[in-house]
């Protein structure tokens, strides 16, 4: 007889797996139907001036005229970074499980929201 664990996962969110209409977590298994999903975005975005831009800008400032003109945009270039984690909580009959996993891009956060929305709509 096949068990739930013998099938490949349809979706994985951290340590939450979805297999043929079942939610599998370290806390146990429960049917997917009727589950409530909560997603919390615990990330923050910040901008910074990379060290390479500072060094290049200072080198360009050593060149007269054309170097000064080129140094301005180089010194104004900034990089945006995302850091933090996403929490996904599933609540269903007899099962409550929260998982956290780190993200490094806005696309990863959007991907988590897309998977959870698909699960809410019945996969």
Tab-separated table of N, CA and C in Angstrom:
chain	number	residue	atom	x	y	z
A	1	UNK	N	0.847	-1.182	0.000
A	1	UNK	CA	0.000	0.000	0.000
A	1	UNK	C	0.889	1.241	0.000
A	2	UNK	N	0.538	2.222	-0.859
A	2	UNK	CA	1.307	3.457	-0.948
A	2	UNK	C	1.008	4.361	0.232
A	3	UNK	N	2.028	5.029	0.692
A	3	UNK	CA	1.838	6.045	1.723
A	3	UNK	C	1.993	7.413	1.091
A	4	UNK	N	1.597	8.429	1.823
A	4	UNK	CA	1.686	9.795	1.314
A	4	UNK	C	3.130	10.163	1.014
A	5	UNK	N	4.066	9.718	1.837
A	5	UNK	CA	5.460	10.085	1.688
A	5	UNK	C	6.122	9.439	0.465
A	6	UNK	N	5.511	8.440	-0.155
A	6	UNK	CA	6.142	7.770	-1.289
A	6	UNK	C	5.961	8.528	-2.602
A	7	UNK	N	5.159	9.582	-2.640
A	7	UNK	CA	4.940	10.367	-3.846
A	7	UNK	C	5.874	11.577	-3.878
A	8	UNK	N	6.227	12.063	-5.070
A	8	UNK	CA	7.030	13.291	-5.134
A	8	UNK	C	6.187	14.499	-4.741
A	9	UNK	N	6.847	15.509	-4.190
A	9	UNK	CA	6.130	16.709	-3.759
A	9	UNK	C	5.608	17.491	-4.955
A	10	UNK	N	4.385	18.007	-4.827
A	10	UNK	CA	3.822	18.906	-5.838
A	10	UNK	C	4.325	20.326	-5.621
A	11	UNK	N	4.511	20.720	-4.364
A	11	UNK	CA	5.026	22.040	-4.014
A	11	UNK	C	5.748	21.935	-2.680
A	12	UNK	N	6.748	22.802	-2.486
A	12	UNK	CA	7.501	22.835	-1.240
A	12	UNK	C	7.663	24.286	-0.825
A	13	UNK	N	7.312	24.587	0.418
A	13	UNK	CA	7.510	25.906	1.017
A	13	UNK	C	8.269	25.699	2.322
A	14	UNK	N	9.572	25.894	2.283
A	14	UNK	CA	10.367	25.623	3.484
A	14	UNK	C	10.305	24.145	3.804
A	15	UNK	N	9.832	23.802	4.996
A	15	UNK	CA	9.679	22.390	5.345
A	15	UNK	C	8.222	21.929	5.259
A	16	UNK	N	7.393	22.686	4.536
A	16	UNK	CA	6.010	22.294	4.254
A	16	UNK	C	5.971	21.720	2.844
A	17	UNK	N	5.487	20.505	2.720
A	17	UNK	CA	5.364	19.874	1.416
A	17	UNK	C	3.918	19.581	1.085
A	18	UNK	N	3.565	19.672	-0.185
A	18	UNK	CA	2.215	19.361	-0.659
A	18	UNK	C	2.317	18.133	-1.556
A	19	UNK	N	1.548	17.088	-1.205
A	19	UNK	CA	1.572	15.831	-1.955
A	19	UNK	C	0.142	15.363	-2.178
A	20	UNK	N	-0.290	15.348	-3.429
A	20	UNK	CA	-1.598	14.797	-3.803
A	20	UNK	C	-2.730	15.219	-2.875
A	21	UNK	N	-2.826	16.513	-2.615
A	21	UNK	CA	-3.908	17.016	-1.782
A	21	UNK	C	-3.676	16.912	-0.290
A	22	UNK	N	-2.457	16.613	0.119
A	22	UNK	CA	-2.114	16.522	1.532
A	22	UNK	C	-0.998	17.495	1.859
A	23	UNK	N	-1.038	18.042	3.058
A	23	UNK	CA	0.014	18.906	3.571
A	23	UNK	C	0.876	18.056	4.495
A	24	UNK	N	2.174	18.021	4.230
A	24	UNK	CA	3.111	17.244	5.030
A	24	UNK	C	4.068	18.215	5.717
A	25	UNK	N	4.137	18.154	7.038
A	25	UNK	CA	5.051	18.988	7.816
A	25	UNK	C	5.741	18.104	8.854
A	26	UNK	N	6.779	18.639	9.501
A	26	UNK	CA	7.376	17.872	10.602
A	26	UNK	C	6.407	17.652	11.764
A	27	UNK	N	5.340	18.464	11.836
A	27	UNK	CA	4.347	18.313	12.897
A	27	UNK	C	3.255	17.308	12.550
A	28	UNK	N	3.231	16.822	11.321
A	28	UNK	CA	2.208	15.864	10.933
A	28	UNK	C	1.665	16.152	9.550
A	29	UNK	N	0.610	15.431	9.197
A	29	UNK	CA	-0.017	15.569	7.877
A	29	UNK	C	-1.485	15.911	8.046
A	30	UNK	N	-2.025	16.639	7.059
A	30	UNK	CA	-3.440	17.012	7.071
A	30	UNK	C	-3.880	17.255	5.628
A	31	UNK	N	-5.191	17.153	5.368
A	31	UNK	CA	-5.666	17.411	4.011
A	31	UNK	C	-5.498	18.886	3.628
A	32	UNK	N	-5.238	19.124	2.345
A	32	UNK	CA	-5.047	20.478	1.831
A	32	UNK	C	-6.352	21.267	1.806
A	33	UNK	N	-7.445	20.574	1.563
A	33	UNK	CA	-8.734	21.246	1.456
A	33	UNK	C	-9.119	21.891	2.786
A	34	UNK	N	-9.461	23.163	2.745
A	34	UNK	CA	-9.878	23.890	3.933
A	34	UNK	C	-8.741	24.497	4.737
A	35	UNK	N	-7.527	24.375	4.253
A	35	UNK	CA	-6.381	24.921	4.989
A	35	UNK	C	-6.334	26.435	4.841
A	36	UNK	N	-5.891	27.101	5.885
A	36	UNK	CA	-5.683	28.547	5.854
A	36	UNK	C	-4.191	28.799	5.768
A	37	UNK	N	-3.797	29.719	4.883
A	37	UNK	CA	-2.392	30.037	4.670
A	37	UNK	C	-2.147	31.486	5.042
A	38	UNK	N	-1.105	31.724	5.811
A	38	UNK	CA	-0.727	33.079	6.207
A	38	UNK	C	0.726	33.275	5.784
A	39	UNK	N	0.975	34.364	5.048
A	39	UNK	CA	2.328	34.693	4.613
A	39	UNK	C	2.710	36.029	5.228
A	40	UNK	N	3.867	36.075	5.861
A	40	UNK	CA	4.382	37.313	6.447
A	40	UNK	C	5.733	37.617	5.813
A	41	UNK	N	5.809	38.769	5.183
A	41	UNK	CA	7.037	39.211	4.530
A	41	UNK	C	7.890	39.947	5.550
A	42	UNK	N	8.954	39.339	5.993
A	42	UNK	CA	9.849	39.923	6.998
A	42	UNK	C	11.170	40.354	6.348
A	43	UNK	N	11.067	40.937	5.156
A	43	UNK	CA	12.256	41.389	4.449
A	43	UNK	C	12.341	42.901	4.482
A	44	UNK	N	13.507	43.406	4.225
A	44	UNK	CA	13.675	44.836	4.064
A	44	UNK	C	14.638	45.075	2.914
A	45	UNK	N	14.414	46.197	2.237
A	45	UNK	CA	15.210	46.581	1.079
A	45	UNK	C	16.012	47.819	1.438
A	46	UNK	N	17.257	47.842	1.047
A	46	UNK	CA	18.094	49.009	1.308
A	46	UNK	C	19.011	49.249	0.117
A	47	UNK	N	19.469	50.473	-0.010
A	47	UNK	CA	20.401	50.831	-1.064
A	47	UNK	C	21.725	51.236	-0.436
A	48	UNK	N	22.789	50.985	-1.160
A	48	UNK	CA	24.112	51.339	-0.667
A	48	UNK	C	25.022	51.645	-1.851
A	49	UNK	N	26.100	52.324	-1.577
A	49	UNK	CA	27.105	52.651	-2.585
A	49	UNK	C	28.201	51.590	-2.512
A	50	UNK	N	28.361	50.783	-3.566
A	50	UNK	CA	29.368	49.719	-3.514
A	50	UNK	C	30.787	50.288	-3.434
A	51	UNK	N	31.659	49.540	-2.821
A	51	UNK	CA	33.051	49.949	-2.673
A	51	UNK	C	33.715	50.146	-4.032
A	52	UNK	N	33.358	49.315	-4.993
A	52	UNK	CA	33.957	49.441	-6.324
A	52	UNK	C	33.610	50.785	-6.967
A	53	UNK	N	32.409	51.292	-6.733
A	53	UNK	CA	32.031	52.600	-7.280
A	53	UNK	C	32.826	53.718	-6.624
A	54	UNK	N	33.063	53.605	-5.347
A	54	UNK	CA	33.841	54.625	-4.641
A	54	UNK	C	35.272	54.644	-5.158
A	55	UNK	N	35.891	53.472	-5.288
A	55	UNK	CA	37.277	53.395	-5.754
A	55	UNK	C	37.390	53.909	-7.184
A	56	UNK	N	36.500	53.474	-8.067
A	56	UNK	CA	36.527	53.927	-9.456
A	56	UNK	C	36.291	55.425	-9.541
A	57	UNK	N	35.371	55.932	-8.766
A	57	UNK	CA	35.107	57.375	-8.759
A	57	UNK	C	36.314	58.178	-8.315
A	58	UNK	N	37.002	57.695	-7.294
A	58	UNK	CA	38.200	58.397	-6.821
A	58	UNK	C	39.321	58.338	-7.855
A	59	UNK	N	39.464	57.219	-8.550
A	59	UNK	CA	40.472	57.126	-9.606
A	59	UNK	C	40.147	58.068	-10.760
A	60	UNK	N	38.875	58.168	-11.117
A	60	UNK	CA	38.479	59.078	-12.193
A	60	UNK	C	38.686	60.540	-11.803
A	61	UNK	N	38.559	60.850	-10.536
A	61	UNK	CA	38.780	62.230	-10.094
A	61	UNK	C	40.237	62.643	-10.247
A	62	UNK	N	41.129	61.665	-10.321
A	62	UNK	CA	42.552	61.983	-10.512
A	62	UNK	C	42.848	62.432	-11.945
A	63	UNK	N	41.953	62.129	-12.875
A	63	UNK	CA	42.130	62.554	-14.267
A	63	UNK	C	41.458	63.906	-14.467
A	64	UNK	N	42.151	64.851	-15.066
A	64	UNK	CA	41.529	66.160	-15.268
A	64	UNK	C	40.432	66.116	-16.336
A	65	UNK	N	39.472	66.980	-16.198
A	65	UNK	CA	38.364	67.259	-17.110
A	65	UNK	C	37.454	66.054	-17.358
A	66	UNK	N	37.785	65.169	-18.309
A	66	UNK	CA	36.889	64.073	-18.665
A	66	UNK	C	36.687	63.120	-17.493
A	67	UNK	N	37.709	62.916	-16.683
A	67	UNK	CA	37.585	62.057	-15.512
A	67	UNK	C	36.611	62.622	-14.489
A	68	UNK	N	36.619	63.956	-14.365
A	68	UNK	CA	35.699	64.594	-13.416
A	68	UNK	C	34.252	64.410	-13.860
A	69	UNK	N	34.023	64.509	-15.170
A	69	UNK	CA	32.658	64.352	-15.700
A	69	UNK	C	32.185	62.902	-15.520
A	70	UNK	N	33.076	61.950	-15.744
A	70	UNK	CA	32.706	60.535	-15.612
A	70	UNK	C	32.586	60.097	-14.152
A	71	UNK	N	33.273	60.776	-13.249
A	71	UNK	CA	33.255	60.382	-11.839
A	71	UNK	C	31.896	60.640	-11.187
A	72	UNK	N	31.196	61.657	-11.653
A	72	UNK	CA	29.908	62.017	-11.034
A	72	UNK	C	28.884	60.880	-11.146
A	73	UNK	N	28.605	60.351	-12.356
A	73	UNK	CA	27.622	59.253	-12.400
A	73	UNK	C	28.097	57.981	-11.693
A	74	UNK	N	29.406	57.738	-11.722
A	74	UNK	CA	29.923	56.546	-11.048
A	74	UNK	C	29.704	56.661	-9.544
A	75	UNK	N	29.963	57.830	-8.988
A	75	UNK	CA	29.802	58.035	-7.546
A	75	UNK	C	28.333	58.073	-7.131
A	76	UNK	N	27.419	58.308	-8.075
A	76	UNK	CA	25.991	58.368	-7.750
A	76	UNK	C	25.290	57.022	-7.933
A	77	UNK	N	25.982	56.043	-8.511
A	77	UNK	CA	25.346	54.740	-8.734
A	77	UNK	C	25.189	54.008	-7.406
A	78	UNK	N	24.002	53.509	-7.186
A	78	UNK	CA	23.713	52.785	-5.959
A	78	UNK	C	23.192	51.394	-6.292
A	79	UNK	N	23.357	50.481	-5.368
A	79	UNK	CA	22.879	49.113	-5.517
A	79	UNK	C	21.783	48.861	-4.487
A	80	UNK	N	20.751	48.155	-4.920
A	80	UNK	CA	19.649	47.804	-4.016
A	80	UNK	C	19.794	46.344	-3.602
A	81	UNK	N	19.616	46.084	-2.322
A	81	UNK	CA	19.723	44.722	-1.797
A	81	UNK	C	18.494	44.396	-0.954
A	82	UNK	N	18.146	43.117	-0.930
A	82	UNK	CA	17.026	42.623	-0.132
A	82	UNK	C	17.580	41.608	0.860
A	83	UNK	N	17.155	41.701	2.086
A	83	UNK	CA	17.579	40.731	3.093
A	83	UNK	C	16.409	40.447	4.031
A	84	UNK	N	16.427	39.308	4.644
A	84	UNK	CA	15.364	38.939	5.577
A	84	UNK	C	14.828	37.549	5.288
A	85	UNK	N	13.603	37.319	5.698
A	85	UNK	CA	13.004	35.995	5.537
A	85	UNK	C	11.498	36.129	5.344
A	86	UNK	N	10.890	35.042	4.893
A	86	UNK	CA	9.440	34.958	4.709
A	86	UNK	C	8.922	33.883	5.647
A	87	UNK	N	7.834	34.191	6.350
A	87	UNK	CA	7.164	33.209	7.209
A	87	UNK	C	5.918	32.701	6.503
A	88	UNK	N	5.733	31.406	6.496
A	88	UNK	CA	4.521	30.800	5.961
A	88	UNK	C	3.921	29.950	7.076
A	89	UNK	N	2.664	30.225	7.394
A	89	UNK	CA	1.945	29.469	8.421
A	89	UNK	C	0.771	28.765	7.767
A	90	UNK	N	0.587	27.509	8.098
A	90	UNK	CA	-0.573	26.762	7.622
A	90	UNK	C	-1.394	26.341	8.834
A	91	UNK	N	-2.701	26.582	8.753
A	91	UNK	CA	-3.653	26.210	9.800
A	91	UNK	C	-4.710	25.325	9.163
A	92	UNK	N	-4.866	24.131	9.677
A	92	UNK	CA	-5.887	23.231	9.168
A	92	UNK	C	-6.302	22.303	10.295
A	93	UNK	N	-7.173	21.386	10.008
A	93	UNK	CA	-7.715	20.494	11.035
A	93	UNK	C	-6.618	19.771	11.810
A	94	UNK	N	-6.406	20.173	13.039
A	94	UNK	CA	-5.448	19.491	13.900
A	94	UNK	C	-3.990	19.759	13.582
A	95	UNK	N	-3.701	20.743	12.715
A	95	UNK	CA	-2.321	21.002	12.337
A	95	UNK	C	-2.070	22.496	12.243
A	96	UNK	N	-1.065	22.943	12.954
A	96	UNK	CA	-0.584	24.321	12.849
A	96	UNK	C	0.921	24.228	12.676
A	97	UNK	N	1.423	24.835	11.612
A	97	UNK	CA	2.875	24.787	11.384
A	97	UNK	C	3.330	26.103	10.786
A	98	UNK	N	4.442	26.622	11.298
A	98	UNK	CA	5.056	27.848	10.806
A	98	UNK	C	6.461	27.518	10.336
A	99	UNK	N	6.807	28.022	9.174
A	99	UNK	CA	8.163	27.843	8.666
A	99	UNK	C	8.714	29.187	8.225
A	100	UNK	N	10.005	29.350	8.365
A	100	UNK	CA	10.685	30.570	7.942
A	100	UNK	C	11.822	30.160	7.019
A	101	UNK	N	11.998	30.917	5.945
A	101	UNK	CA	13.152	30.660	5.104
A	101	UNK	C	13.680	31.956	4.537
A	102	UNK	N	15.012	32.057	4.396
A	102	UNK	CA	15.627	33.309	3.962
A	102	UNK	C	15.387	33.573	2.482
A	103	UNK	N	15.313	34.845	2.135
A	103	UNK	CA	15.198	35.271	0.749
A	103	UNK	C	16.221	36.361	0.483
A	104	UNK	N	16.653	36.459	-0.771
A	104	UNK	CA	17.666	37.439	-1.132
A	104	UNK	C	17.233	38.345	-2.274
A	105	UNK	N	16.074	38.045	-2.891
A	105	UNK	CA	15.585	38.882	-3.987
A	105	UNK	C	14.088	39.100	-3.841
A	106	UNK	N	13.610	40.142	-4.494
A	106	UNK	CA	12.170	40.418	-4.487
A	106	UNK	C	11.424	39.316	-5.240
A	107	UNK	N	12.072	38.732	-6.241
A	107	UNK	CA	11.458	37.649	-7.004
A	107	UNK	C	11.168	36.422	-6.161
A	108	UNK	N	12.027	36.122	-5.201
A	108	UNK	CA	11.782	34.988	-4.317
A	108	UNK	C	10.556	35.238	-3.447
A	109	UNK	N	10.398	36.457	-2.966
A	109	UNK	CA	9.222	36.808	-2.154
A	109	UNK	C	7.967	36.682	-3.006
A	110	UNK	N	8.007	37.188	-4.225
A	110	UNK	CA	6.854	37.097	-5.125
A	110	UNK	C	6.519	35.647	-5.443
A	111	UNK	N	7.549	34.811	-5.581
A	111	UNK	CA	7.323	33.394	-5.844
A	111	UNK	C	6.602	32.701	-4.707
A	112	UNK	N	6.953	33.034	-3.476
A	112	UNK	CA	6.274	32.451	-2.312
A	112	UNK	C	4.808	32.866	-2.307
A	113	UNK	N	4.544	34.157	-2.546
A	113	UNK	CA	3.163	34.621	-2.594
A	113	UNK	C	2.378	33.924	-3.704
A	114	UNK	N	3.016	33.680	-4.845
A	114	UNK	CA	2.329	33.015	-5.955
A	114	UNK	C	1.977	31.571	-5.610
A	115	UNK	N	2.896	30.859	-4.973
A	115	UNK	CA	2.628	29.466	-4.603
A	115	UNK	C	1.512	29.394	-3.558
A	116	UNK	N	1.553	30.280	-2.560
A	116	UNK	CA	0.521	30.277	-1.524
A	116	UNK	C	-0.829	30.652	-2.120
A	117	UNK	N	-0.853	31.602	-3.070
A	117	UNK	CA	-2.119	31.963	-3.692
A	117	UNK	C	-2.684	30.784	-4.481
A	118	UNK	N	-1.820	30.032	-5.161
A	118	UNK	CA	-2.273	28.847	-5.885
A	118	UNK	C	-2.826	27.797	-4.923
A	119	UNK	N	-2.187	27.650	-3.765
A	119	UNK	CA	-2.683	26.692	-2.762
A	119	UNK	C	-4.025	27.146	-2.193
A	120	UNK	N	-4.186	28.441	-2.009
A	120	UNK	CA	-5.469	28.965	-1.505
A	120	UNK	C	-6.597	28.718	-2.497
A	121	UNK	N	-6.274	28.781	-3.780
A	121	UNK	CA	-7.286	28.605	-4.818
A	121	UNK	C	-7.547	27.137	-5.151
A	122	UNK	N	-6.887	26.243	-4.426
A	122	UNK	CA	-7.174	24.820	-4.626
A	122	UNK	C	-6.151	24.114	-5.483
A	123	UNK	N	-5.020	24.761	-5.748
A	123	UNK	CA	-3.917	24.183	-6.478
A	123	UNK	C	-4.399	23.761	-7.799
